[in-house]
PDB file of C-alpha atoms in Angstrom:
ATOM      1  CA  MET S1449       0.442   1.716 -14.334  1.00 50.00           C
ATOM      2  CA  ILE S1450      -1.515   4.927 -13.678  1.00 54.00           C
ATOM      3  CA  GLN S1451      -3.824   5.825 -16.550  1.00 49.00           C
ATOM      4  CA  ALA S1452      -5.426   9.224 -17.061  1.00 42.00           C
ATOM      5  CA  SER S1453      -8.998   7.996 -16.899  1.00 39.00           C
ATOM      6  CA  ALA S1454     -11.723   7.274 -14.389  1.00 36.00           C
ATOM      7  CA  THR S1455     -10.804   3.595 -14.373  1.00 33.00           C
ATOM      8  CA  SER S1456      -7.466   4.539 -12.809  1.00 38.00           C
ATOM      9  CA  VAL S1457      -9.080   5.260  -9.458  1.00 38.00           C
ATOM     10  CA  VAL S1458     -11.441   2.310  -9.247  1.00 37.00           C
ATOM     11  CA  ALA S1459     -10.072  -0.100  -6.631  1.00 42.00           C
ATOM     12  CA  PRO S1460     -11.927  -3.441  -6.733  1.00 54.00           C
ATOM     13  CA  SER S1461     -10.407  -4.530  -3.431  1.00 70.00           C
ATOM     14  CA  THR S1462      -8.808  -2.795  -0.467  1.00 82.00           C
ATOM     15  CA  LEU S1463      -6.863  -5.888   0.589  1.00 95.00           C
ATOM     16  CA  ASP S1464      -3.130  -6.265  -0.036  1.00 97.00           C
ATOM     17  CA  TYR S1465      -1.655  -9.684  -0.811  1.00 98.00           C
ATOM     18  CA  TYR S1466       1.888 -10.976  -0.307  1.00 98.00           C
ATOM     19  CA  LEU S1467       3.511 -14.352  -0.911  1.00 97.00           C
ATOM     20  CA  LEU S1468       5.557 -15.742   1.968  1.00 97.00           C
ATOM     21  CA  GLY S1469       8.908 -17.322   1.248  1.00 93.00           C
ATOM     22  CA  PRO S1470      12.106 -15.896  -0.227  1.00 84.00           C
ATOM     23  CA  ALA S1471      12.066 -18.445  -3.063  1.00 86.00           C
ATOM     24  CA  ALA S1472       9.200 -20.925  -3.470  1.00 92.00           C
ATOM     25  CA  PRO S1473       6.009 -19.596  -1.808  1.00 95.00           C
ATOM     26  CA  VAL S1474       5.001 -21.333   1.429  1.00 96.00           C
ATOM     27  CA  GLY S1475       1.950 -19.208   2.287  1.00 97.00           C
ATOM     28  CA  LEU S1476       0.156 -15.869   2.118  1.00 98.00           C
ATOM     29  CA  LEU S1477       0.000 -12.614   4.029  1.00 98.00           C
ATOM     30  CA  VAL S1478      -3.209 -10.579   3.658  1.00 98.00           C
ATOM     31  CA  GLU S1479      -3.450  -7.000   4.935  1.00 97.00           C
ATOM     32  CA  GLU S1480      -5.713  -3.970   4.984  1.00 97.00           C
ATOM     33  CA  PHE S1481      -5.281  -0.459   6.360  1.00 96.00           C
ATOM     34  CA  GLU S1482      -8.291   0.879   8.240  1.00 94.00           C
ATOM     35  CA  LEU S1483      -8.722   4.577   7.479  1.00 93.00           C
ATOM     36  CA  ALA S1484     -10.262   7.431   9.470  1.00 92.00           C
ATOM     37  CA  ASP S1485     -12.630   9.962   7.913  1.00 91.00           C
ATOM     38  CA  ASP S1486      -9.642  12.111   6.891  1.00 91.00           C
ATOM     39  CA  LEU S1487      -8.098   9.003   5.197  1.00 93.00           C
ATOM     40  CA  SER S1488      -5.238   8.699   7.686  1.00 93.00           C
ATOM     41  CA  ALA S1489      -4.510   5.112   8.745  1.00 95.00           C
ATOM     42  CA  THR S1490      -5.667   4.124  12.236  1.00 95.00           C
ATOM     43  CA  ARG S1491      -4.702   0.444  12.263  1.00 96.00           C
ATOM     44  CA  LEU S1492      -3.323  -2.327  10.110  1.00 97.00           C
ATOM     45  CA  ARG S1493      -5.413  -5.475   9.881  1.00 97.00           C
ATOM     46  CA  THR S1494      -3.529  -8.595   8.881  1.00 97.00           C
ATOM     47  CA  ALA S1495      -3.565 -12.384   8.765  1.00 97.00           C
ATOM     48  CA  GLY S1496      -1.161 -15.049   7.584  1.00 97.00           C
ATOM     49  CA  TRP S1497      -1.831 -18.438   6.051  1.00 98.00           C
ATOM     50  CA  THR S1498       0.584 -21.347   5.825  1.00 97.00           C
ATOM     51  CA  PRO S1499      -0.654 -24.924   5.396  1.00 95.00           C
ATOM     52  CA  ALA S1500       2.348 -26.203   7.355  1.00 92.00           C
ATOM     53  CA  ASP S1501       1.088 -24.268  10.414  1.00 90.00           C
ATOM     54  CA  GLY S1502      -2.496 -25.449  10.150  1.00 91.00           C
ATOM     55  CA  GLY S1503      -4.036 -22.601   8.187  1.00 93.00           C
ATOM     56  CA  TRP S1504      -4.734 -18.993   9.207  1.00 96.00           C
ATOM     57  CA  TRP S1505      -2.848 -17.334  12.066  1.00 96.00           C
ATOM     58  CA  SER S1506      -2.488 -13.908  13.696  1.00 94.00           C
ATOM     59  CA  ALA S1507       0.138 -11.980  11.752  1.00 96.00           C
ATOM     60  CA  ALA S1508       0.378  -8.771  13.803  1.00 96.00           C
ATOM     61  CA  ALA S1509       3.877  -9.480  15.122  1.00 96.00           C
ATOM     62  CA  PHE S1510       5.029 -10.627  11.705  1.00 97.00           C
ATOM     63  CA  ALA S1511       3.580  -7.507  10.039  1.00 97.00           C
ATOM     64  CA  ARG S1512       5.555  -5.308  12.451  1.00 96.00           C
ATOM     65  CA  ALA S1513       8.717  -7.264  11.702  1.00 97.00           C
ATOM     66  CA  VAL S1514       8.201  -6.903   7.939  1.00 97.00           C
ATOM     67  CA  ARG S1515       8.299  -3.130   8.334  1.00 95.00           C
ATOM     68  CA  ALA S1516      11.196  -3.034  10.811  1.00 94.00           C
ATOM     69  CA  ASP S1517      13.563  -5.806   9.681  1.00 95.00           C
ATOM     70  CA  PRO S1518      15.010  -5.955   6.143  1.00 94.00           C
ATOM     71  CA  ASP S1519      15.681  -9.701   6.507  1.00 95.00           C
ATOM     72  CA  VAL S1520      12.011 -10.384   7.299  1.00 96.00           C
ATOM     73  CA  ARG S1521      10.896  -8.000   4.567  1.00 96.00           C
ATOM     74  CA  ALA S1522      12.939 -10.002   2.062  1.00 94.00           C
ATOM     75  CA  ARG S1523      10.680 -12.987   2.816  1.00 95.00           C
ATOM     76  CA  VAL S1524       7.521 -11.340   1.419  1.00 97.00           C
ATOM     77  CA  ARG S1525       6.599 -10.369  -2.138  1.00 96.00           C
ATOM     78  CA  ALA S1526       3.605  -8.264  -3.151  1.00 97.00           C
ATOM     79  CA  VAL S1527       1.230  -9.964  -5.593  1.00 96.00           C
ATOM     80  CA  THR S1528      -2.221  -9.481  -7.088  1.00 95.00           C
ATOM     81  CA  ARG S1529      -5.271 -11.287  -5.769  1.00 95.00           C
ATOM     82  CA  ALA S1530      -5.171 -13.523  -8.850  1.00 96.00           C
ATOM     83  CA  ASP S1531      -1.624 -14.600  -7.947  1.00 96.00           C
ATOM     84  CA  ALA S1532      -2.686 -15.160  -4.339  1.00 97.00           C
ATOM     85  CA  GLU S1533      -5.617 -17.307  -5.501  1.00 97.00           C
ATOM     86  CA  GLU S1534      -3.333 -19.458  -7.645  1.00 97.00           C
ATOM     87  CA  THR S1535      -0.815 -19.943  -4.817  1.00 97.00           C
ATOM     88  CA  TYR S1536      -3.530 -20.702  -2.262  1.00 97.00           C
ATOM     89  CA  ARG S1537      -4.983 -23.341  -4.563  1.00 97.00           C
ATOM     90  CA  ARG S1538      -1.580 -24.843  -5.419  1.00 96.00           C
ATOM     91  CA  LEU S1539      -0.647 -25.138  -1.739  1.00 97.00           C
ATOM     92  CA  GLY S1540      -3.825 -27.077  -1.008  1.00 96.00           C
ATOM     93  CA  GLY S1541      -6.110 -24.347   0.315  1.00 96.00           C
ATOM     94  CA  GLY S1542      -8.729 -24.694  -2.418  1.00 96.00           C
ATOM     95  CA  MET S1543     -10.611 -21.538  -3.427  1.00 97.00           C
ATOM     96  CA  LEU S1544      -9.364 -18.386  -1.706  1.00 97.00           C
ATOM     97  CA  PRO S1545     -12.207 -16.824   0.355  1.00 95.00           C
ATOM     98  CA  ASP S1546     -13.627 -13.477  -0.750  1.00 95.00           C
ATOM     99  CA  ASP S1547     -12.589 -10.231   0.920  1.00 94.00           C
ATOM    100  CA  ASP S1548     -15.298 -10.244   3.614  1.00 94.00           C
ATOM    101  CA  ALA S1549     -14.481 -13.826   4.576  1.00 96.00           C
ATOM    102  CA  LEU S1550     -10.760 -13.041   4.713  1.00 97.00           C
ATOM    103  CA  ARG S1551     -11.446 -10.170   7.098  1.00 96.00           C
ATOM    104  CA  ASP S1552     -12.843 -12.713   9.560  1.00 96.00           C
ATOM    105  CA  HIS S1553      -9.257 -13.977   9.956  1.00 96.00           C
ATOM    106  CA  PHE S1554      -7.925 -10.560  11.027  1.00 96.00           C
ATOM    107  CA  ARG S1555      -6.995 -10.737  14.729  1.00 90.00           C
ATOM    108  CA  ASP S1556      -4.679  -8.745  17.000  1.00 90.00           C
ATOM    109  CA  ASP S1557      -4.535  -5.733  14.695  1.00 93.00           C
ATOM    110  CA  VAL S1558      -1.531  -3.394  14.614  1.00 95.00           C
ATOM    111  CA  PRO S1559      -2.638  -0.002  16.027  1.00 94.00           C
ATOM    112  CA  LEU S1560      -1.168   3.027  14.278  1.00 92.00           C
ATOM    113  CA  ALA S1561      -0.487   6.352  15.962  1.00 76.00           C
ATOM    114  CA  ALA S1562      -3.541   8.612  15.743  1.00 62.00           C
ATOM    115  CA  SER S1563      -3.162  12.379  16.052  1.00 56.00           C
ATOM    116  CA  ALA S1564      -4.702  15.574  14.761  1.00 50.00           C
ATOM    117  CA  PRO S1565      -3.612  16.380  11.214  1.00 49.00           C
ATOM    118  CA  LEU S1566      -0.242  18.127  11.128  1.00 51.00           C
ATOM    119  CA  ARG S1567      -0.177  21.660   9.763  1.00 51.00           C
ATOM    120  CA  LEU S1568       2.007  22.409   6.771  1.00 50.00           C
ATOM    121  CA  GLY S1569       0.693  25.924   6.170  1.00 55.00           C
ATOM    122  CA  PHE S1570      -1.348  27.085   3.207  1.00 59.00           C
ATOM    123  CA  GLY S1571      -2.297  24.708   0.421  1.00 69.00           C
ATOM    124  CA  PRO S1572      -4.280  21.496  -0.009  1.00 81.00           C
ATOM    125  CA  ALA S1573      -4.286  18.649   2.481  1.00 87.00           C
ATOM    126  CA  VAL S1574      -1.453  16.187   1.872  1.00 92.00           C
ATOM    127  CA  HIS S1575      -1.892  12.456   2.418  1.00 94.00           C
ATOM    128  CA  ARG S1576       1.514  10.866   2.961  1.00 94.00           C
ATOM    129  CA  VAL S1577       1.922   7.122   2.446  1.00 96.00           C
ATOM    130  CA  LEU S1578       5.090   5.999   4.219  1.00 96.00           C
ATOM    131  CA  PHE S1579       6.942   2.920   2.965  1.00 97.00           C
ATOM    132  CA  ALA S1580       9.571   0.669   4.509  1.00 95.00           C
ATOM    133  CA  GLY S1581      12.376  -0.647   2.339  1.00 93.00           C
ATOM    134  CA  ASP S1582      14.716   0.667  -0.310  1.00 91.00           C
ATOM    135  CA  LEU S1583      14.966   0.817  -4.084  1.00 91.00           C
ATOM    136  CA  ASP S1584      17.986   0.105  -6.239  1.00 91.00           C
ATOM    137  CA  ALA S1585      18.517   2.165  -9.388  1.00 92.00           C
ATOM    138  CA  GLU S1586      16.681  -0.305 -11.645  1.00 95.00           C
ATOM    139  CA  ARG S1587      13.601  -0.552  -9.438  1.00 94.00           C
ATOM    140  CA  LEU S1588      13.497   3.207  -8.999  1.00 93.00           C
ATOM    141  CA  THR S1589      13.573   3.679 -12.769  1.00 94.00           C
ATOM    142  CA  ASP S1590      10.779   1.146 -13.200  1.00 96.00           C
ATOM    143  CA  LEU S1591       8.719   2.757 -10.426  1.00 96.00           C
ATOM    144  CA  ARG S1592       9.104   6.222 -11.910  1.00 95.00           C
ATOM    145  CA  ALA S1593       7.754   4.877 -15.198  1.00 95.00           C
ATOM    146  CA  ALA S1594       4.875   2.996 -13.541  1.00 96.00           C
ATOM    147  CA  LEU S1595       3.821   6.098 -11.586  1.00 96.00           C
ATOM    148  CA  ARG S1596       4.261   8.292 -14.684  1.00 95.00           C
ATOM    149  CA  LEU S1597       6.494  10.736 -12.841  1.00 94.00           C
ATOM    150  CA  ASP S1598       8.057  13.784 -14.407  1.00 90.00           C
ATOM    151  CA  GLY S1599      11.190  15.404 -12.990  1.00 79.00           C
ATOM    152  CA  GLY S1600      10.888  16.582  -9.395  1.00 64.00           C
ATOM    153  CA  THR S1601      11.103  20.346  -8.907  1.00 64.00           C
ATOM    154  CA  ASP S1602      10.943  20.548  -5.092  1.00 72.00           C
ATOM    155  CA  PRO S1603      13.895  19.591  -2.854  1.00 70.00           C
ATOM    156  CA  GLY S1604      13.810  15.895  -2.035  1.00 79.00           C
ATOM    157  CA  VAL S1605      11.158  15.074  -4.681  1.00 89.00           C
ATOM    158  CA  VAL S1606      12.208  12.259  -7.015  1.00 91.00           C
ATOM    159  CA  GLY S1607       9.299  12.865  -9.390  1.00 94.00           C
ATOM    160  CA  THR S1608       5.717  14.076  -9.678  1.00 95.00           C
ATOM    161  CA  GLY S1609       2.647  12.493 -11.256  1.00 95.00           C
ATOM    162  CA  ARG S1610      -0.625  14.217 -12.141  1.00 93.00           C
ATOM    163  CA  LEU S1611      -4.166  13.263 -13.098  1.00 91.00           C
ATOM    164  CA  HIS S1612      -7.271  15.381 -13.765  1.00 89.00           C
ATOM    165  CA  LEU S1613     -10.552  13.632 -13.032  1.00 83.00           C
ATOM    166  CA  ASP S1614     -14.014  15.235 -13.171  1.00 83.00           C
ATOM    167  CA  GLY S1615     -12.684  18.679 -12.258  1.00 85.00           C
ATOM    168  CA  THR S1616     -10.326  17.430  -9.541  1.00 86.00           C
ATOM    169  CA  ALA S1617      -6.559  17.919  -9.913  1.00 90.00           C
ATOM    170  CA  LEU S1618      -4.746  14.939  -8.365  1.00 91.00           C
ATOM    171  CA  ARG S1619      -0.995  14.979  -7.736  1.00 92.00           C
ATOM    172  CA  TRP S1620       1.529  12.598  -6.191  1.00 95.00           C
ATOM    173  CA  ASP S1621       5.174  13.255  -5.285  1.00 95.00           C
ATOM    174  CA  LEU S1622       7.675  10.456  -4.632  1.00 96.00           C
ATOM    175  CA  ARG S1623      10.189  11.426  -1.932  1.00 93.00           C
ATOM    176  CA  ARG S1624      13.099  10.072   0.088  1.00 90.00           C
ATOM    177  CA  VAL S1625      12.477  10.699   3.812  1.00 87.00           C
ATOM    178  CA  GLY S1626      13.972   9.846   7.178  1.00 76.00           C
ATOM    179  CA  GLY S1627      17.474  10.836   6.196  1.00 69.00           C
ATOM    180  CA  GLY S1628      17.309   8.646   3.105  1.00 65.00           C
ATOM    181  CA  VAL S1629      16.222   5.459   4.906  1.00 74.00           C
ATOM    182  CA  ALA S1630      12.576   5.389   3.768  1.00 86.00           C
ATOM    183  CA  TRP S1631      10.255   6.499   0.966  1.00 95.00           C
ATOM    184  CA  CYS S1632       6.887   8.196   0.815  1.00 95.00           C
ATOM    185  CA  LEU S1633       4.214   9.296  -1.615  1.00 96.00           C
ATOM    186  CA  ASP S1634       2.625  12.683  -0.930  1.00 95.00           C
ATOM    187  CA  VAL S1635      -0.824  12.772  -2.558  1.00 95.00           C
ATOM    188  CA  THR S1636      -3.097  15.809  -2.934  1.00 92.00           C
ATOM    189  CA  ALA S1637      -6.479  16.549  -4.478  1.00 90.00           C
ATOM    190  CA  GLU S1638      -7.682  20.064  -5.401  1.00 91.00           C
ATOM    191  CA  PRO S1639     -10.422  20.613  -4.525  1.00 88.00           C
ATOM    192  CA  LEU S1640     -10.354  17.931  -1.839  1.00 84.00           C
ATOM    193  CA  ASP S1641     -12.479  15.005  -3.048  1.00 83.00           C
ATOM    194  CA  ARG S1642     -12.157  11.994  -0.758  1.00 85.00           C
ATOM    195  CA  GLU S1643     -14.332   9.871  -3.056  1.00 84.00           C
ATOM    196  CA  ALA S1644     -11.658  10.220  -5.732  1.00 83.00           C
ATOM    197  CA  LEU S1645      -8.728  10.251  -3.309  1.00 89.00           C
ATOM    198  CA  ARG S1646      -9.496   7.042  -1.386  1.00 90.00           C
ATOM    199  CA  PRO S1647      -9.244   4.601  -4.334  1.00 90.00           C
ATOM    200  CA  LEU S1648      -6.344   6.562  -5.826  1.00 91.00           C
ATOM    201  CA  LEU S1649      -4.376   6.166  -2.587  1.00 94.00           C
ATOM    202  CA  HIS S1650      -4.908   2.414  -2.747  1.00 93.00           C
ATOM    203  CA  ARG S1651      -4.042   2.274  -6.424  1.00 94.00           C
ATOM    204  CA  LEU S1652      -0.821   4.264  -6.010  1.00 96.00           C
ATOM    205  CA  THR S1653       0.157   2.284  -2.923  1.00 96.00           C
ATOM    206  CA  GLY S1654      -0.341  -0.925  -4.888  1.00 96.00           C
ATOM    207  CA  VAL S1655       1.968   0.286  -7.659  1.00 96.00           C
ATOM    208  CA  VAL S1656       4.714   1.042  -5.130  1.00 97.00           C
ATOM    209  CA  ARG S1657       4.177  -2.272  -3.311  1.00 96.00           C
ATOM    210  CA  HIS S1658       4.777  -4.191  -6.518  1.00 96.00           C
ATOM    211  CA  HIS S1659       8.167  -2.500  -6.871  1.00 96.00           C
ATOM    212  CA  GLY S1660       9.433  -3.821  -3.540  1.00 94.00           C
ATOM    213  CA  LEU S1661       8.446  -1.286  -0.858  1.00 96.00           C
ATOM    214  CA  VAL S1662       6.015  -2.088   1.976  1.00 97.00           C
ATOM    215  CA  PRO S1663       3.440   0.520   3.130  1.00 97.00           C
ATOM    216  CA  ALA S1664       3.782   1.369   6.829  1.00 96.00           C
ATOM    217  CA  THR S1665       1.082   3.999   7.424  1.00 95.00           C
ATOM    218  CA  ILE S1666      -0.854   6.920   5.912  1.00 95.00           C
ATOM    219  CA  GLU S1667      -0.671  10.358   7.541  1.00 94.00           C
ATOM    220  CA  CYS S1668      -2.692  13.484   6.841  1.00 92.00           C
ATOM    221  CA  PHE S1669      -1.124  16.951   6.733  1.00 88.00           C
ATOM    222  CA  ALA S1670      -3.528  19.868   6.528  1.00 75.00           C
TER     223      ALA S1670
END
């Protein structure tokens, strides 16, 4: 849930956690997007853990498949770090390592296309978080509530959320893109304040993740 306060944009961790297994969890997937100075994503860092396979393994190929194949995507479920800790312990891993230690398991990263920011014309820079997957009517309703969206006024916009923080106007639009086969969040800050925008991007992405979509990349439109 997005709250209209400073605590809304405080992200204690930049790692994303998923449980592996369509029913009973059999392992974990841990991911992190590496961002450029303009907050566009340059690569996806990822690692998997399954006790049946001897522990931690390179998950780059699996991470690509999660975003390209609905059947593979159905085998992962976004969770909090607390849930990941409980599953890791229950499956015999003991205490889940901290973020810095988990990053040591990131190998064979997924490079993301890097280009100069696209030009949309006048207006603030737009940071677009693209997601793989789809939403049924119930999940969409729940996501609209969690993101505190009002009715969309622009073509293709499902809803818009807003937050004012220390003089910065933050806005996020939920859209269908790619001919209706994908979703995105377009996030802006006026005036541009990357210190406020960076944790908000992670917070918003986390809300969408927990409603069944998987983040694929972050693009910057100037």
